């Protein structure tokens, strides 16, 4: 396995100094081809459709240098689970591509073909994971267990935690760019060279569209929080489609406490982008199931202050929310001064009340000594008579 840490390349590599195999592994909106480097086994070259503009070159350089600032644990996550860019491919003064590590062999499996034949090993994508067991069995892939789905989801969130910690916006969470290893539960993200720091240009991700960001707008960490929550929901349940349609399956099959359900529900439905949970919150509740916790405000990302629904999000019926169980009580508040209790017979909401004098029966329950009125009354009458006699004129 090749990684950013063991890269043999300089920051800039002349395209003529490497040899590509000529076998196209893939292509995308930004790239015309991705090919293995026969001159450097374990590495691939991604060739851009058009040379990068100066701002994009500067952004790519910042990405390549970013791991230098990471801790050993963060770098280990990055090396293990991402195709992080290691070198710009140049043709003279133009940046025409980038070099990244190839996904390890565990992320490739042969698929069943018609006639009992098998294909050459192909990428095992998130697209395959988000399906039911029958589909995977027909494909020739061993269906992941519940525990394996949990491990895969945590793996993706671990990457998300590192990216968010350094304000890296991936944005391209999708069915094709995320790979998984059905044997070990490992994960691998592709196309990391397109990440931005703070923001990144719009990129279309069919069926992963964040309703808060209209087409063409710059994406921020808030979009990653939305798409990571959606990825989490789909990985665990193996279902796709409208996000809220998967909550019934999540509640049925993942009885891990209200915390997970309500964090995901909040991430996908809140109109306040500061309320979208961080990847670290999702990862924590997956590893330590428990009741729902109070929401924490987070930075929604650059220049994003409101929620603008677009597309089908406006048409979601409110009744779908009813399938999510009510949140458990949050952590108890800090104790304060005691308030007088409101009598049970008092109508209306609880409010501050003046304390009523304790009755004789209450005093007896509290250990007090009530006054002996049968004895006191005659003494009062005698005292009044004496006072009256003394005040008579002589």
Tab-separated table of C-alpha atoms in Angstrom:
chain	number	residue	atom	x	y	z
A	1	UNK	CA	0.000	0.000	0.000
A	2	UNK	CA	1.312	3.438	-0.980
A	3	UNK	CA	0.673	6.495	1.175
A	4	UNK	CA	1.405	10.205	1.374
A	5	UNK	CA	4.006	9.448	4.060
A	6	UNK	CA	6.133	7.194	1.834
A	7	UNK	CA	5.805	9.188	-1.390
A	8	UNK	CA	8.973	9.128	-3.523
A	9	UNK	CA	7.852	12.204	-5.472
A	10	UNK	CA	8.755	15.857	-5.173
A	11	UNK	CA	5.942	18.377	-4.845
A	12	UNK	CA	6.147	18.987	-8.598
A	13	UNK	CA	6.784	16.224	-11.164
A	14	UNK	CA	7.298	16.774	-14.869
A	15	UNK	CA	4.737	14.682	-16.722
A	16	UNK	CA	7.368	13.364	-19.114
A	17	UNK	CA	9.253	11.720	-16.223
A	18	UNK	CA	6.508	9.200	-15.434
A	19	UNK	CA	5.031	6.445	-17.559
A	20	UNK	CA	1.337	5.606	-17.483
A	21	UNK	CA	0.003	2.164	-18.331
A	22	UNK	CA	-2.552	3.538	-20.759
A	23	UNK	CA	-5.326	1.604	-19.018
A	24	UNK	CA	-8.073	4.007	-17.983
A	25	UNK	CA	-9.209	3.258	-14.435
A	26	UNK	CA	-11.776	6.028	-14.423
A	27	UNK	CA	-12.672	9.571	-15.334
A	28	UNK	CA	-14.773	12.357	-13.904
A	29	UNK	CA	-16.076	15.873	-14.273
A	30	UNK	CA	-12.609	17.323	-13.680
A	31	UNK	CA	-10.451	14.542	-15.128
A	32	UNK	CA	-10.170	12.967	-18.547
A	33	UNK	CA	-8.545	9.795	-17.187
A	34	UNK	CA	-6.973	8.084	-14.189
A	35	UNK	CA	-4.177	5.636	-15.036
A	36	UNK	CA	-1.719	3.434	-13.182
A	37	UNK	CA	1.937	4.473	-13.362
A	38	UNK	CA	4.033	1.589	-14.630
A	39	UNK	CA	7.126	3.578	-13.701
A	40	UNK	CA	5.943	3.751	-10.073
A	41	UNK	CA	3.824	0.737	-9.063
A	42	UNK	CA	1.124	1.489	-6.523
A	43	UNK	CA	0.630	5.060	-7.763
A	44	UNK	CA	-1.865	6.551	-10.211
A	45	UNK	CA	-1.880	9.694	-12.303
A	46	UNK	CA	-5.033	11.743	-12.654
A	47	UNK	CA	-4.973	13.826	-15.838
A	48	UNK	CA	-7.122	16.943	-15.847
A	49	UNK	CA	-9.339	17.897	-18.763
A	50	UNK	CA	-7.907	21.409	-18.654
A	51	UNK	CA	-4.762	22.766	-16.959
A	52	UNK	CA	-5.449	24.162	-13.496
A	53	UNK	CA	-5.820	27.894	-13.032
A	54	UNK	CA	-3.450	29.649	-10.631
A	55	UNK	CA	-5.912	29.693	-7.664
A	56	UNK	CA	-6.509	25.966	-8.075
A	57	UNK	CA	-2.777	25.309	-8.211
A	58	UNK	CA	-2.301	27.206	-4.941
A	59	UNK	CA	-5.172	25.254	-3.323
A	60	UNK	CA	-3.663	21.939	-4.447
A	61	UNK	CA	-0.259	22.908	-3.038
A	62	UNK	CA	-1.873	23.733	0.325
A	63	UNK	CA	-3.535	20.325	0.370
A	64	UNK	CA	-0.294	18.500	-0.378
A	65	UNK	CA	1.475	20.338	2.455
A	66	UNK	CA	-1.330	19.969	5.010
A	67	UNK	CA	-0.330	16.510	6.368
A	68	UNK	CA	2.933	18.044	7.608
A	69	UNK	CA	0.898	19.792	10.314
A	70	UNK	CA	-1.001	16.670	11.433
A	71	UNK	CA	-0.442	14.503	14.467
A	72	UNK	CA	0.785	10.940	14.059
A	73	UNK	CA	-2.721	9.551	14.607
A	74	UNK	CA	-4.320	11.927	12.120
A	75	UNK	CA	-1.682	11.176	9.518
A	76	UNK	CA	-2.171	7.437	10.021
A	77	UNK	CA	-5.908	7.873	9.280
A	78	UNK	CA	-5.125	9.949	6.204
A	79	UNK	CA	-2.578	7.421	4.893
A	80	UNK	CA	-4.792	4.418	5.552
A	81	UNK	CA	-8.070	5.758	4.172
A	82	UNK	CA	-7.460	8.384	1.481
A	83	UNK	CA	-5.837	8.892	-1.897
A	84	UNK	CA	-4.207	12.125	-0.759
A	85	UNK	CA	-2.419	14.116	-3.507
A	86	UNK	CA	1.371	13.911	-3.319
A	87	UNK	CA	2.670	15.686	-6.444
A	88	UNK	CA	1.482	18.019	-9.177
A	89	UNK	CA	2.062	16.817	-12.711
A	90	UNK	CA	3.292	19.670	-14.879
A	91	UNK	CA	3.916	20.220	-18.545
A	92	UNK	CA	6.174	23.229	-18.587
A	93	UNK	CA	4.459	25.856	-16.439
A	94	UNK	CA	1.028	24.205	-16.672
A	95	UNK	CA	-0.416	21.827	-14.058
A	96	UNK	CA	-1.979	19.016	-16.090
A	97	UNK	CA	-2.532	16.356	-13.445
A	98	UNK	CA	-1.775	15.004	-10.004
A	99	UNK	CA	-0.243	11.834	-8.525
A	100	UNK	CA	-2.008	9.888	-5.766
A	101	UNK	CA	-1.805	6.451	-4.201
A	102	UNK	CA	-3.791	3.659	-5.811
A	103	UNK	CA	-6.457	2.021	-3.655
A	104	UNK	CA	-5.108	-1.226	-2.096
A	105	UNK	CA	-6.125	-4.555	-3.605
A	106	UNK	CA	-8.651	-5.297	-0.838
A	107	UNK	CA	-10.943	-2.667	-2.321
A	108	UNK	CA	-11.215	-4.631	-5.581
A	109	UNK	CA	-13.281	-7.801	-6.030
A	110	UNK	CA	-14.490	-9.829	-9.045
A	111	UNK	CA	-18.217	-9.619	-9.776
A	112	UNK	CA	-20.478	-12.350	-11.113
A	113	UNK	CA	-21.303	-12.092	-14.797
A	114	UNK	CA	-23.850	-13.904	-16.921
A	115	UNK	CA	-23.079	-17.466	-17.874
A	116	UNK	CA	-21.296	-18.219	-14.611
A	117	UNK	CA	-18.317	-16.076	-15.504
A	118	UNK	CA	-16.536	-13.569	-13.250
A	119	UNK	CA	-15.187	-10.146	-14.062
A	120	UNK	CA	-11.731	-8.846	-13.422
A	121	UNK	CA	-11.413	-7.286	-9.946
A	122	UNK	CA	-13.383	-4.041	-9.805
A	123	UNK	CA	-13.758	-1.301	-7.246
A	124	UNK	CA	-16.071	-2.216	-4.383
A	125	UNK	CA	-17.884	1.084	-4.092
A	126	UNK	CA	-20.276	2.600	-1.631
A	127	UNK	CA	-22.819	2.094	-4.388
A	128	UNK	CA	-22.597	-1.648	-3.756
A	129	UNK	CA	-22.736	-1.375	0.036
A	130	UNK	CA	-25.948	0.623	-0.013
A	131	UNK	CA	-28.007	-2.327	-1.180
A	132	UNK	CA	-29.660	-5.324	0.419
A	133	UNK	CA	-28.089	-8.744	0.941
A	134	UNK	CA	-29.867	-10.329	-2.046
A	135	UNK	CA	-28.326	-7.818	-4.453
A	136	UNK	CA	-24.827	-8.350	-3.062
A	137	UNK	CA	-25.202	-12.131	-3.173
A	138	UNK	CA	-26.207	-12.008	-6.855
A	139	UNK	CA	-23.198	-9.795	-7.477
A	140	UNK	CA	-20.934	-12.377	-5.848
A	141	UNK	CA	-20.048	-10.213	-2.859
A	142	UNK	CA	-20.433	-11.562	0.652
A	143	UNK	CA	-23.059	-9.349	2.360
A	144	UNK	CA	-21.589	-7.381	5.260
A	145	UNK	CA	-22.786	-8.203	8.741
A	146	UNK	CA	-24.354	-5.613	11.002
A	147	UNK	CA	-21.029	-5.283	12.804
A	148	UNK	CA	-19.141	-4.840	9.534
A	149	UNK	CA	-21.504	-2.051	8.467
A	150	UNK	CA	-20.844	-0.399	11.805
A	151	UNK	CA	-17.061	-0.637	11.290
A	152	UNK	CA	-17.266	0.749	7.746
A	153	UNK	CA	-19.390	3.682	8.885
A	154	UNK	CA	-16.958	4.479	11.689
A	155	UNK	CA	-14.083	4.331	9.199
A	156	UNK	CA	-15.630	6.978	6.978
A	157	UNK	CA	-16.425	9.165	9.976
A	158	UNK	CA	-12.817	8.898	11.185
A	159	UNK	CA	-11.710	10.482	7.923
A	160	UNK	CA	-14.405	13.114	8.291
A	161	UNK	CA	-13.134	13.998	11.753
A	162	UNK	CA	-9.618	14.669	10.437
A	163	UNK	CA	-10.865	16.692	7.471
A	164	UNK	CA	-13.120	18.838	9.614
A	165	UNK	CA	-10.387	19.448	12.177
A	166	UNK	CA	-8.315	21.138	9.447
A	167	UNK	CA	-11.281	22.891	7.794
A	168	UNK	CA	-10.940	20.708	4.702
A	169	UNK	CA	-14.119	20.582	2.611
A	170	UNK	CA	-14.360	17.355	0.616
A	171	UNK	CA	-17.848	17.871	-0.757
A	172	UNK	CA	-17.646	14.895	-3.123
A	173	UNK	CA	-19.193	12.271	-0.837
A	174	UNK	CA	-20.971	10.020	-3.320
A	175	UNK	CA	-21.669	6.436	-4.327
A	176	UNK	CA	-18.558	6.170	-6.541
A	177	UNK	CA	-15.838	7.969	-4.589
A	178	UNK	CA	-15.977	5.900	-1.405
A	179	UNK	CA	-14.609	2.322	-1.376
A	180	UNK	CA	-14.839	-0.412	1.265
A	181	UNK	CA	-13.096	-3.689	1.992
A	182	UNK	CA	-15.607	-6.429	2.822
A	183	UNK	CA	-12.905	-8.524	4.473
A	184	UNK	CA	-11.407	-6.003	6.898
A	185	UNK	CA	-13.995	-3.238	7.042
A	186	UNK	CA	-11.414	-0.683	5.849
A	187	UNK	CA	-12.487	2.334	3.788
A	188	UNK	CA	-10.830	4.491	1.133
A	189	UNK	CA	-11.782	7.898	-0.308
A	190	UNK	CA	-10.849	8.912	-3.846
A	191	UNK	CA	-10.426	12.297	-5.581
A	192	UNK	CA	-9.010	14.060	-2.536
A	193	UNK	CA	-7.179	16.502	-4.820
A	194	UNK	CA	-10.444	18.391	-5.367
A	195	UNK	CA	-10.843	19.298	-1.689
A	196	UNK	CA	-10.859	22.920	-0.615
A	197	UNK	CA	-9.816	24.552	2.635
A	198	UNK	CA	-12.653	26.590	4.136
A	199	UNK	CA	-14.730	26.324	0.954
A	200	UNK	CA	-14.677	24.495	-2.349
A	201	UNK	CA	-16.426	25.004	-5.713
A	202	UNK	CA	-19.789	23.391	-6.318
A	203	UNK	CA	-19.733	19.766	-7.394
A	204	UNK	CA	-22.778	17.791	-8.403
A	205	UNK	CA	-23.423	14.640	-6.358
A	206	UNK	CA	-26.679	13.066	-7.576
A	207	UNK	CA	-28.842	11.822	-4.690
A	208	UNK	CA	-26.486	13.497	-2.195
A	209	UNK	CA	-27.580	17.087	-2.772
A	210	UNK	CA	-27.608	19.310	0.298
A	211	UNK	CA	-30.901	21.275	0.185
A	212	UNK	CA	-29.211	24.225	1.913
A	213	UNK	CA	-26.886	24.866	-1.026
A	214	UNK	CA	-28.440	25.669	-4.411
A	215	UNK	CA	-26.642	24.464	-7.511
A	216	UNK	CA	-23.577	26.534	-8.289
A	217	UNK	CA	-22.956	27.814	-4.764
A	218	UNK	CA	-19.679	27.283	-2.939
A	219	UNK	CA	-19.680	24.354	-0.544
A	220	UNK	CA	-18.540	24.518	3.078
A	221	UNK	CA	-18.086	22.226	6.061
A	222	UNK	CA	-21.862	22.372	6.573
A	223	UNK	CA	-22.332	20.409	3.351
A	224	UNK	CA	-19.849	17.771	4.490
A	225	UNK	CA	-21.782	17.442	7.762
A	226	UNK	CA	-24.999	16.866	5.843
A	227	UNK	CA	-23.481	14.346	3.440
A	228	UNK	CA	-21.585	12.475	6.151
A	229	UNK	CA	-24.829	12.084	8.094
A	230	UNK	CA	-26.529	10.810	4.945
A	231	UNK	CA	-23.635	8.422	4.313
A	232	UNK	CA	-23.871	7.188	7.897
A	233	UNK	CA	-27.601	6.527	7.581
A	234	UNK	CA	-27.249	4.730	4.256
A	235	UNK	CA	-24.226	2.645	5.256
A	236	UNK	CA	-25.929	1.332	8.365
A	237	UNK	CA	-29.271	0.548	6.747
A	238	UNK	CA	-28.263	-0.402	3.191
A	239	UNK	CA	-31.109	1.752	1.884
A	240	UNK	CA	-31.124	4.718	-0.465
A	241	UNK	CA	-33.641	7.253	-1.702
A	242	UNK	CA	-35.161	10.102	0.299
A	243	UNK	CA	-33.216	10.404	3.582
A	244	UNK	CA	-36.229	10.253	5.877
A	245	UNK	CA	-37.393	7.037	4.228
A	246	UNK	CA	-34.460	5.248	5.866
A	247	UNK	CA	-35.270	6.233	9.429
A	248	UNK	CA	-37.818	3.451	9.908
A	249	UNK	CA	-35.095	0.920	9.057
A	250	UNK	CA	-32.581	2.628	11.340
A	251	UNK	CA	-34.948	2.625	14.323
A	252	UNK	CA	-35.912	-1.011	13.682
A	253	UNK	CA	-32.459	-2.472	13.096
A	254	UNK	CA	-30.175	-0.233	15.167
A	255	UNK	CA	-31.579	-0.018	18.701
A	256	UNK	CA	-28.548	1.908	19.917
A	257	UNK	CA	-30.451	4.517	21.893
A	258	UNK	CA	-32.021	7.755	20.832
A	259	UNK	CA	-28.670	9.505	20.408
A	260	UNK	CA	-27.774	8.190	16.947
A	261	UNK	CA	-31.273	8.524	15.540
A	262	UNK	CA	-31.706	12.090	16.667
A	263	UNK	CA	-28.253	13.272	15.651
A	264	UNK	CA	-28.854	12.001	12.121
A	265	UNK	CA	-32.368	13.401	12.025
A	266	UNK	CA	-31.103	16.785	13.178
A	267	UNK	CA	-28.292	16.800	10.606
A	268	UNK	CA	-30.659	16.092	7.735
A	269	UNK	CA	-33.656	18.248	8.682
A	270	UNK	CA	-32.553	21.231	10.763
A	271	UNK	CA	-32.989	24.677	9.253
A	272	UNK	CA	-30.125	26.007	11.379
A	273	UNK	CA	-26.777	25.040	9.885
A	274	UNK	CA	-25.043	25.612	13.231
A	275	UNK	CA	-27.068	22.671	14.579
A	276	UNK	CA	-25.670	20.131	12.135
A	277	UNK	CA	-23.545	17.735	14.208
A	278	UNK	CA	-19.842	17.343	13.539
A	279	UNK	CA	-18.380	14.070	12.326
A	280	UNK	CA	-16.826	13.639	15.781
A	281	UNK	CA	-20.285	13.720	17.390
A	282	UNK	CA	-21.617	11.064	15.025
A	283	UNK	CA	-18.549	8.891	15.575
A	284	UNK	CA	-18.813	9.230	19.347
A	285	UNK	CA	-22.467	8.212	19.502
A	286	UNK	CA	-21.826	5.249	17.184
A	287	UNK	CA	-19.026	3.994	19.418
A	288	UNK	CA	-20.792	4.855	22.680
A	289	UNK	CA	-24.546	4.434	22.156
A	290	UNK	CA	-26.785	6.306	24.535
A	291	UNK	CA	-29.568	8.844	24.899
A	292	UNK	CA	-29.822	12.042	22.905
A	293	UNK	CA	-27.548	14.870	24.021
A	294	UNK	CA	-28.081	18.619	23.917
A	295	UNK	CA	-27.224	20.171	20.557
A	296	UNK	CA	-23.992	22.131	20.355
A	297	UNK	CA	-23.586	25.116	18.049
A	298	UNK	CA	-20.880	24.664	15.449
A	299	UNK	CA	-19.398	26.852	12.751
A	300	UNK	CA	-21.603	26.272	9.700
A	301	UNK	CA	-18.844	27.240	7.277
A	302	UNK	CA	-17.796	30.360	5.464
A	303	UNK	CA	-20.504	32.854	4.489
A	304	UNK	CA	-23.394	30.507	5.319
A	305	UNK	CA	-25.978	31.867	7.743
A	306	UNK	CA	-29.298	30.407	6.680
A	307	UNK	CA	-31.074	27.417	5.132
A	308	UNK	CA	-32.500	27.564	1.634
A	309	UNK	CA	-34.504	24.456	0.671
A	310	UNK	CA	-34.354	23.534	-2.999
A	311	UNK	CA	-35.607	20.686	-5.131
A	312	UNK	CA	-37.594	17.853	-3.553
A	313	UNK	CA	-36.715	18.849	-0.012
A	314	UNK	CA	-39.663	21.295	-0.042
A	315	UNK	CA	-42.086	18.493	-0.856
A	316	UNK	CA	-41.242	16.233	2.073
A	317	UNK	CA	-44.367	15.663	4.153
A	318	UNK	CA	-44.069	16.700	7.765
A	319	UNK	CA	-45.614	13.390	8.801
A	320	UNK	CA	-42.363	11.594	8.062
A	321	UNK	CA	-40.863	13.123	11.198
A	322	UNK	CA	-43.320	11.170	13.307
A	323	UNK	CA	-41.391	7.962	12.640
A	324	UNK	CA	-38.485	9.180	14.766
A	325	UNK	CA	-38.979	8.461	18.502
A	326	UNK	CA	-38.995	11.455	20.857
A	327	UNK	CA	-35.606	12.418	22.261
A	328	UNK	CA	-34.608	11.192	25.674
A	329	UNK	CA	-34.184	13.705	28.465
A	330	UNK	CA	-30.911	15.647	28.169
A	331	UNK	CA	-28.300	15.658	30.884
A	332	UNK	CA	-29.703	17.167	34.103
A	333	UNK	CA	-29.138	20.912	34.506
A	334	UNK	CA	-26.895	22.385	37.142
A	335	UNK	CA	-28.835	22.461	40.451
A	336	UNK	CA	-30.055	25.903	41.512
A	337	UNK	CA	-31.962	27.358	44.467
A	338	UNK	CA	-35.013	25.365	45.468
A	339	UNK	CA	-38.402	26.802	44.507
A	340	UNK	CA	-41.609	26.460	46.443
A	341	UNK	CA	-43.751	23.614	45.084
A	342	UNK	CA	-46.993	24.339	43.277
A	343	UNK	CA	-50.009	22.603	44.866
A	344	UNK	CA	-51.322	19.750	42.769
A	345	UNK	CA	-54.762	21.364	42.601
A	346	UNK	CA	-53.475	24.615	41.108
A	347	UNK	CA	-54.628	24.854	37.472
A	348	UNK	CA	-52.417	25.986	34.609
A	349	UNK	CA	-48.649	25.733	34.101
A	350	UNK	CA	-46.253	25.604	36.994
A	351	UNK	CA	-45.163	29.011	38.314
A	352	UNK	CA	-43.513	30.573	41.303
A	353	UNK	CA	-45.935	30.449	44.339
A	354	UNK	CA	-45.886	32.030	47.748
A	355	UNK	CA	-45.455	29.304	50.387
A	356	UNK	CA	-48.607	28.603	52.419
A	357	UNK	CA	-48.463	28.252	56.229
A	358	UNK	CA	-48.085	24.668	57.343
A	359	UNK	CA	-51.185	23.050	58.796
A	360	UNK	CA	-51.265	21.288	62.167
A	361	UNK	CA	-51.173	17.938	60.412
A	362	UNK	CA	-48.112	19.057	58.380
A	363	UNK	CA	-46.405	20.213	61.564
A	364	UNK	CA	-47.056	16.871	63.192
A	365	UNK	CA	-45.513	15.117	60.128
A	366	UNK	CA	-42.494	17.387	60.404
A	367	UNK	CA	-42.110	16.771	64.155
A	368	UNK	CA	-43.449	20.217	65.348
A	369	UNK	CA	-45.573	20.771	68.529
A	370	UNK	CA	-48.988	22.344	67.802
A	371	UNK	CA	-50.393	24.834	70.408
A	372	UNK	CA	-52.882	23.309	72.976
A	373	UNK	CA	-55.809	25.648	72.184
A	374	UNK	CA	-58.202	23.988	74.684
A	375	UNK	CA	-55.922	25.119	77.547
A	376	UNK	CA	-54.927	28.542	76.249
A	377	UNK	CA	-58.466	29.946	75.699
A	378	UNK	CA	-59.535	30.012	79.427
A	379	UNK	CA	-56.236	31.653	80.396
A	380	UNK	CA	-56.821	34.411	77.861
A	381	UNK	CA	-60.282	35.134	79.303
A	382	UNK	CA	-58.902	35.369	82.868
A	383	UNK	CA	-56.122	37.728	81.741
A	384	UNK	CA	-58.654	39.994	80.028
A	385	UNK	CA	-60.780	40.186	83.225
A	386	UNK	CA	-57.780	41.113	85.389
A	387	UNK	CA	-56.739	43.864	82.947
A	388	UNK	CA	-60.301	45.231	82.968
A	389	UNK	CA	-60.450	45.278	86.801
A	390	UNK	CA	-57.155	47.125	87.094
A	391	UNK	CA	-58.278	49.824	84.712
A	392	UNK	CA	-61.500	50.673	86.681
A	393	UNK	CA	-61.542	54.228	88.204
A	394	UNK	CA	-60.897	54.350	91.937
